[in-house]
């Protein structure tokens, strides 16, 4: 029998459970504190069986008019069979309301048995998903030469080209947040993108997750910042966290060189996998081809599922998601 309870302990202990369950960065204690800064209140739940933690859920909560909307990025962690009525009952009790909506996002590979269980337990696929449900998983095993063999010919050629431009790629141990923000604003303007990471969010990432974040930067021959790549670490895994490049970075293949050095750093740390984050082969083919070129494997995730105490809540949240993404 599985017993869910609310967690009120320390960050280090929580992250130990995340790592033990092969979890990702988005379920860490620090990441939920980052999201607190943009209006989400963290709520952490543990599931016990036989004296051992078998599942966890870092739940982000927003409330309005007595209704709680819950989002579980990259989780819950643990077998899907624990996401039953007991999980929802514990969540409702911790929220202090019977009126709530919950959406989960399971980033592991899709399995028919797990999907069937979730459907049978009352979970549904959202009418409007927030992501493609696809990601790229990069195996960090092997030295540089071995990993280079796994890249596509075009990606390998572009990486070699980057060596012609006297670029300086380095581990940025004390990142300048103003410089990172300036580069993001430049990229957003050039590509007509919405804000990717606000100044407040960037500050929160390095305030709450600094020990779990590795940053690499690329400078040109004059010392100008061209590109940044950062990974969030948890246990034996790493995940793409920040990726930004200037208008001139593409001409000198700065993104290839920067990512390659970051992957090498993670490999030397003895990490197992690097999640290159969500991909959309139709909506953003350029990014898809870039990530696939590293030799990463496309993963169709179990993905997003939702549950609502009232059908109308499900419709309302999906309407809001559709409106935000329009």
Short mmCIF file of C-alpha atoms in Angstrom, two decimals:
data_model
loop_
_atom_site.label_atom_id
_atom_site.label_comp_id
_atom_site.label_asym_id
_atom_site.label_seq_id
_atom_site.Cartn_x
_atom_site.Cartn_y
_atom_site.Cartn_z
CA UNK A 1 0.00 0.00 0.00
CA UNK A 2 1.22 3.49 -0.91
CA UNK A 3 0.74 6.38 1.49
CA UNK A 4 1.08 9.95 0.24
CA UNK A 5 1.99 12.79 2.59
CA UNK A 6 3.04 16.40 2.39
CA UNK A 7 6.78 17.04 2.58
CA UNK A 8 8.06 19.80 4.87
CA UNK A 9 11.76 18.91 5.06
CA UNK A 10 14.98 20.38 3.72
CA UNK A 11 16.04 20.99 0.13
CA UNK A 12 18.95 18.55 0.18
CA UNK A 13 16.83 15.64 1.35
CA UNK A 14 14.18 16.37 -1.26
CA UNK A 15 16.75 16.50 -4.05
CA UNK A 16 18.17 13.20 -2.83
CA UNK A 17 14.76 11.61 -3.40
CA UNK A 18 14.56 13.22 -6.85
CA UNK A 19 17.95 11.77 -7.81
CA UNK A 20 17.11 8.33 -6.41
CA UNK A 21 14.00 8.21 -8.59
CA UNK A 22 16.01 9.15 -11.71
CA UNK A 23 14.21 12.46 -11.79
CA UNK A 24 14.92 15.58 -13.74
CA UNK A 25 15.84 19.13 -12.87
CA UNK A 26 12.24 20.42 -12.99
CA UNK A 27 11.34 18.36 -9.92
CA UNK A 28 14.19 19.72 -7.79
CA UNK A 29 13.56 21.86 -4.73
CA UNK A 30 15.37 24.85 -6.22
CA UNK A 31 13.39 24.90 -9.46
CA UNK A 32 10.08 25.10 -7.62
CA UNK A 33 11.49 28.06 -5.67
CA UNK A 34 12.39 29.71 -8.98
CA UNK A 35 8.77 29.33 -10.09
CA UNK A 36 7.59 30.81 -6.82
CA UNK A 37 8.98 34.09 -8.10
CA UNK A 38 6.48 34.13 -10.96
CA UNK A 39 3.42 33.41 -8.88
CA UNK A 40 3.45 29.64 -8.32
CA UNK A 41 3.40 28.29 -4.75
CA UNK A 42 5.32 25.01 -4.33
CA UNK A 43 3.61 22.03 -2.68
CA UNK A 44 5.70 18.88 -2.26
CA UNK A 45 4.27 15.37 -1.81
CA UNK A 46 5.99 12.06 -1.01
CA UNK A 47 4.65 8.51 -1.44
CA UNK A 48 5.83 5.82 0.98
CA UNK A 49 5.67 2.04 0.67
CA UNK A 50 7.28 -0.29 3.18
CA UNK A 51 9.31 2.51 4.73
CA UNK A 52 10.74 3.67 1.40
CA UNK A 53 9.95 6.70 -0.76
CA UNK A 54 8.59 5.33 -4.05
CA UNK A 55 7.23 8.51 -5.66
CA UNK A 56 7.37 12.28 -5.30
CA UNK A 57 5.58 15.26 -6.80
CA UNK A 58 6.74 18.85 -6.72
CA UNK A 59 3.43 20.56 -7.43
CA UNK A 60 3.18 24.22 -8.44
CA UNK A 61 -0.07 25.88 -7.39
CA UNK A 62 -1.96 29.03 -8.33
CA UNK A 63 -5.28 30.00 -6.77
CA UNK A 64 -8.14 32.19 -7.87
CA UNK A 65 -11.68 32.53 -6.55
CA UNK A 66 -11.26 29.50 -4.29
CA UNK A 67 -10.05 27.26 -7.13
CA UNK A 68 -6.54 25.76 -7.20
CA UNK A 69 -4.73 25.08 -10.48
CA UNK A 70 -1.82 22.64 -10.11
CA UNK A 71 1.05 22.00 -12.50
CA UNK A 72 3.64 19.23 -12.02
CA UNK A 73 6.53 19.95 -14.43
CA UNK A 74 8.58 16.87 -15.26
CA UNK A 75 6.67 14.70 -12.82
CA UNK A 76 5.47 13.14 -10.64
CA UNK A 77 8.42 10.76 -10.33
CA UNK A 78 7.86 7.08 -9.67
CA UNK A 79 5.58 4.47 -11.21
CA UNK A 80 2.32 5.76 -12.69
CA UNK A 81 0.38 3.23 -10.61
CA UNK A 82 0.73 5.52 -7.58
CA UNK A 83 -1.15 8.33 -9.33
CA UNK A 84 -4.50 7.03 -8.20
CA UNK A 85 -7.35 8.41 -6.11
CA UNK A 86 -5.12 8.46 -3.03
CA UNK A 87 -2.72 10.86 -4.74
CA UNK A 88 -5.54 13.20 -5.70
CA UNK A 89 -7.13 12.93 -2.25
CA UNK A 90 -3.84 13.86 -0.58
CA UNK A 91 -3.36 16.72 -3.02
CA UNK A 92 -6.87 18.03 -2.36
CA UNK A 93 -6.34 17.79 1.40
CA UNK A 94 -3.02 19.65 1.20
CA UNK A 95 -4.64 22.31 -0.97
CA UNK A 96 -7.53 22.64 1.46
CA UNK A 97 -10.12 22.61 -1.31
CA UNK A 98 -12.24 20.20 -3.32
CA UNK A 99 -12.17 22.51 -6.31
CA UNK A 100 -8.90 21.93 -8.14
CA UNK A 101 -7.37 21.09 -11.49
CA UNK A 102 -4.10 19.18 -11.87
CA UNK A 103 -1.92 18.72 -14.94
CA UNK A 104 1.13 16.45 -14.83
CA UNK A 105 3.99 16.14 -17.33
CA UNK A 106 5.78 12.77 -17.41
CA UNK A 107 9.06 13.14 -19.31
CA UNK A 108 9.98 9.45 -19.49
CA UNK A 109 9.38 7.35 -22.60
CA UNK A 110 5.77 6.54 -23.40
CA UNK A 111 4.67 3.06 -22.33
CA UNK A 112 1.30 1.63 -23.34
CA UNK A 113 0.74 0.00 -19.93
CA UNK A 114 1.33 3.25 -18.05
CA UNK A 115 -0.92 5.21 -20.40
CA UNK A 116 -3.67 2.60 -19.97
CA UNK A 117 -3.38 2.82 -16.18
CA UNK A 118 -3.61 6.60 -16.16
CA UNK A 119 -6.68 6.55 -18.40
CA UNK A 120 -8.30 3.95 -16.16
CA UNK A 121 -7.49 6.01 -13.07
CA UNK A 122 -9.41 9.00 -14.39
CA UNK A 123 -6.61 11.00 -16.03
CA UNK A 124 -7.18 12.40 -19.53
CA UNK A 125 -5.03 13.77 -22.29
CA UNK A 126 -5.44 17.60 -22.33
CA UNK A 127 -7.38 19.06 -25.21
CA UNK A 128 -4.59 21.65 -25.55
CA UNK A 129 -1.07 20.48 -24.70
CA UNK A 130 1.65 22.88 -23.62
CA UNK A 131 4.43 20.98 -25.41
CA UNK A 132 5.00 18.59 -28.29
CA UNK A 133 5.56 15.66 -25.92
CA UNK A 134 8.88 15.00 -27.66
CA UNK A 135 12.40 15.43 -26.36
CA UNK A 136 15.95 14.43 -27.25
CA UNK A 137 18.07 12.28 -24.94
CA UNK A 138 21.84 12.44 -25.36
CA UNK A 139 23.99 9.62 -23.94
CA UNK A 140 27.03 11.12 -22.19
CA UNK A 141 29.07 7.91 -22.12
CA UNK A 142 32.37 7.89 -23.98
CA UNK A 143 35.24 10.30 -24.57
CA UNK A 144 35.13 13.18 -27.05
CA UNK A 145 36.24 11.00 -29.95
CA UNK A 146 33.61 8.35 -29.26
CA UNK A 147 30.84 10.89 -28.90
CA UNK A 148 31.97 12.76 -32.00
CA UNK A 149 31.43 9.59 -34.04
CA UNK A 150 27.76 9.66 -33.03
CA UNK A 151 27.17 13.12 -34.51
CA UNK A 152 25.84 13.52 -38.03
CA UNK A 153 28.29 14.45 -40.76
CA UNK A 154 26.82 17.94 -41.13
CA UNK A 155 26.91 18.64 -37.37
CA UNK A 156 30.48 17.39 -37.15
CA UNK A 157 31.46 19.56 -40.12
CA UNK A 158 29.90 22.66 -38.54
CA UNK A 159 31.68 21.97 -35.25
CA UNK A 160 34.96 21.78 -37.14
CA UNK A 161 34.13 25.04 -38.91
CA UNK A 162 33.77 26.79 -35.57
CA UNK A 163 37.49 26.23 -35.02
CA UNK A 164 38.34 28.67 -37.81
CA UNK A 165 37.09 31.74 -35.96
CA UNK A 166 39.33 32.01 -32.90
CA UNK A 167 36.42 31.46 -30.55
CA UNK A 168 36.97 31.14 -26.82
CA UNK A 169 34.69 28.62 -25.15
CA UNK A 170 34.87 28.55 -21.38
CA UNK A 171 33.16 27.37 -18.24
CA UNK A 172 31.57 30.53 -16.84
CA UNK A 173 31.80 30.02 -13.11
CA UNK A 174 30.56 33.49 -12.13
CA UNK A 175 28.00 34.44 -14.79
CA UNK A 176 27.13 38.10 -15.38
CA UNK A 177 23.33 38.17 -15.25
CA UNK A 178 23.16 41.53 -17.01
CA UNK A 179 25.17 40.14 -19.93
CA UNK A 180 22.95 37.06 -20.14
CA UNK A 181 19.82 39.22 -20.05
CA UNK A 182 21.17 41.53 -22.74
CA UNK A 183 21.89 38.57 -25.02
CA UNK A 184 18.36 37.19 -24.47
CA UNK A 185 16.79 40.54 -25.29
CA UNK A 186 18.88 40.74 -28.48
CA UNK A 187 17.82 37.26 -29.58
CA UNK A 188 14.15 37.93 -28.79
CA UNK A 189 14.23 41.11 -30.85
CA UNK A 190 15.99 39.49 -33.81
CA UNK A 191 13.63 36.50 -33.92
CA UNK A 192 10.43 38.30 -32.79
CA UNK A 193 10.15 36.00 -29.79
CA UNK A 194 8.31 36.61 -26.53
CA UNK A 195 10.44 36.97 -23.41
CA UNK A 196 12.19 33.64 -22.85
CA UNK A 197 13.50 34.36 -19.34
CA UNK A 198 12.82 37.61 -17.51
CA UNK A 199 15.53 39.32 -15.52
CA UNK A 200 13.76 38.26 -12.33
CA UNK A 201 13.67 34.61 -13.43
CA UNK A 202 17.34 34.61 -14.39
CA UNK A 203 18.21 36.06 -10.99
CA UNK A 204 16.04 33.42 -9.27
CA UNK A 205 17.70 30.56 -11.18
CA UNK A 206 21.13 31.55 -9.92
CA UNK A 207 19.86 32.38 -6.45
CA UNK A 208 18.10 29.04 -5.86
CA UNK A 209 19.88 26.61 -8.21
CA UNK A 210 23.43 27.92 -8.49
CA UNK A 211 25.10 24.71 -7.27
CA UNK A 212 23.10 22.68 -9.79
CA UNK A 213 23.73 24.83 -12.86
CA UNK A 214 26.71 24.68 -15.25
CA UNK A 215 27.15 27.60 -17.65
CA UNK A 216 29.37 27.76 -20.72
CA UNK A 217 29.93 30.88 -22.81
CA UNK A 218 31.43 31.61 -26.21
CA UNK A 219 33.44 34.79 -26.83
CA UNK A 220 34.76 36.02 -30.15
CA UNK A 221 38.35 37.15 -30.77
CA UNK A 222 37.54 40.62 -29.36
CA UNK A 223 35.98 39.19 -26.20
CA UNK A 224 32.36 39.86 -27.21
CA UNK A 225 29.75 37.45 -25.89
CA UNK A 226 28.26 35.35 -28.70
CA UNK A 227 26.45 32.44 -27.05
CA UNK A 228 25.55 30.84 -23.74
CA UNK A 229 24.50 27.31 -22.89
CA UNK A 230 23.56 26.18 -19.39
CA UNK A 231 22.50 22.85 -17.94
CA UNK A 232 20.56 22.04 -14.79
CA UNK A 233 21.91 18.97 -12.98
CA UNK A 234 20.11 16.39 -10.87
CA UNK A 235 21.62 13.05 -9.88
CA UNK A 236 23.07 11.35 -12.96
CA UNK A 237 21.17 13.53 -15.42
CA UNK A 238 21.48 17.02 -16.90
CA UNK A 239 18.91 19.10 -18.73
CA UNK A 240 19.13 22.01 -21.15
CA UNK A 241 18.23 25.09 -19.12
CA UNK A 242 19.47 28.19 -20.96
CA UNK A 243 20.36 28.50 -24.63
CA UNK A 244 20.87 31.89 -26.24
CA UNK A 245 22.99 33.27 -29.07
CA UNK A 246 23.65 36.63 -30.69
CA UNK A 247 22.81 37.52 -34.27
CA UNK A 248 26.37 36.81 -35.39
CA UNK A 249 26.74 33.51 -33.56
CA UNK A 250 25.30 31.43 -36.38
CA UNK A 251 27.91 32.65 -38.86
CA UNK A 252 30.73 31.24 -36.73
CA UNK A 253 28.88 28.13 -35.47
CA UNK A 254 29.13 29.33 -31.89
CA UNK A 255 26.18 27.25 -30.71
CA UNK A 256 27.80 24.04 -31.94
CA UNK A 257 31.07 24.81 -30.17
CA UNK A 258 29.41 25.91 -26.92
CA UNK A 259 27.06 22.94 -26.63
CA UNK A 260 29.86 20.51 -27.45
CA UNK A 261 32.02 21.83 -24.61
CA UNK A 262 29.10 21.72 -22.18
CA UNK A 263 28.30 18.11 -23.13
CA UNK A 264 31.95 17.21 -22.63
CA UNK A 265 31.92 18.79 -19.16
CA UNK A 266 28.84 16.78 -18.18
CA UNK A 267 30.40 13.60 -19.55
CA UNK A 268 33.58 14.13 -17.53
CA UNK A 269 31.46 14.58 -14.40
CA UNK A 270 30.25 11.03 -14.93
CA UNK A 271 26.66 11.95 -15.68
CA UNK A 272 24.58 9.45 -17.65
CA UNK A 273 22.14 11.40 -19.83
CA UNK A 274 21.60 14.93 -21.10
CA UNK A 275 18.01 15.93 -21.87
CA UNK A 276 18.16 18.41 -24.75
CA UNK A 277 14.66 19.52 -23.78
CA UNK A 278 11.52 19.64 -25.86
CA UNK A 279 11.63 19.56 -29.64
CA UNK A 280 9.08 20.26 -32.34
CA UNK A 281 10.11 18.71 -35.69
CA UNK A 282 7.33 20.51 -37.55
CA UNK A 283 7.07 23.88 -35.80
CA UNK A 284 10.80 24.40 -35.24
CA UNK A 285 12.71 22.15 -37.61
CA UNK A 286 15.96 24.11 -37.30
CA UNK A 287 16.26 23.45 -33.57
CA UNK A 288 15.15 19.85 -34.08
CA UNK A 289 17.88 19.24 -36.68
CA UNK A 290 20.51 20.93 -34.51
CA UNK A 291 19.74 18.76 -31.48
CA UNK A 292 19.33 15.57 -33.51
CA UNK A 293 22.69 16.21 -35.14
CA UNK A 294 24.48 15.68 -31.83
CA UNK A 295 23.57 12.00 -31.98
CA UNK A 296 20.75 12.36 -29.47
CA UNK A 297 17.79 9.99 -29.58
CA UNK A 298 14.25 11.23 -30.10
CA UNK A 299 12.01 10.27 -27.18
CA UNK A 300 8.21 10.30 -27.30
CA UNK A 301 7.31 11.04 -23.71
CA UNK A 302 4.37 9.77 -21.70
CA UNK A 303 3.62 13.46 -21.58
CA UNK A 304 0.79 15.58 -20.25
CA UNK A 305 -2.29 14.30 -18.42
CA UNK A 306 -4.97 16.20 -16.53
CA UNK A 307 -7.60 15.68 -13.88
CA UNK A 308 -10.24 18.09 -12.60
CA UNK A 309 -12.75 17.89 -9.78
CA UNK A 310 -15.30 19.50 -12.13
CA UNK A 311 -15.45 19.11 -15.95
CA UNK A 312 -15.75 22.87 -16.35
CA UNK A 313 -12.32 23.39 -14.78
CA UNK A 314 -10.73 21.25 -17.44
CA UNK A 315 -12.36 23.28 -20.19
CA UNK A 316 -11.40 26.59 -18.58
CA UNK A 317 -7.73 25.68 -18.16
CA UNK A 318 -7.43 24.37 -21.70
CA UNK A 319 -9.00 27.59 -22.97
CA UNK A 320 -6.39 29.60 -21.04
CA UNK A 321 -3.55 27.44 -22.38
CA UNK A 322 -4.80 27.89 -25.94
CA UNK A 323 -5.13 31.64 -25.45
CA UNK A 324 -1.61 31.95 -24.05
CA UNK A 325 -0.05 29.97 -26.89
CA UNK A 326 -1.99 31.80 -29.63
#
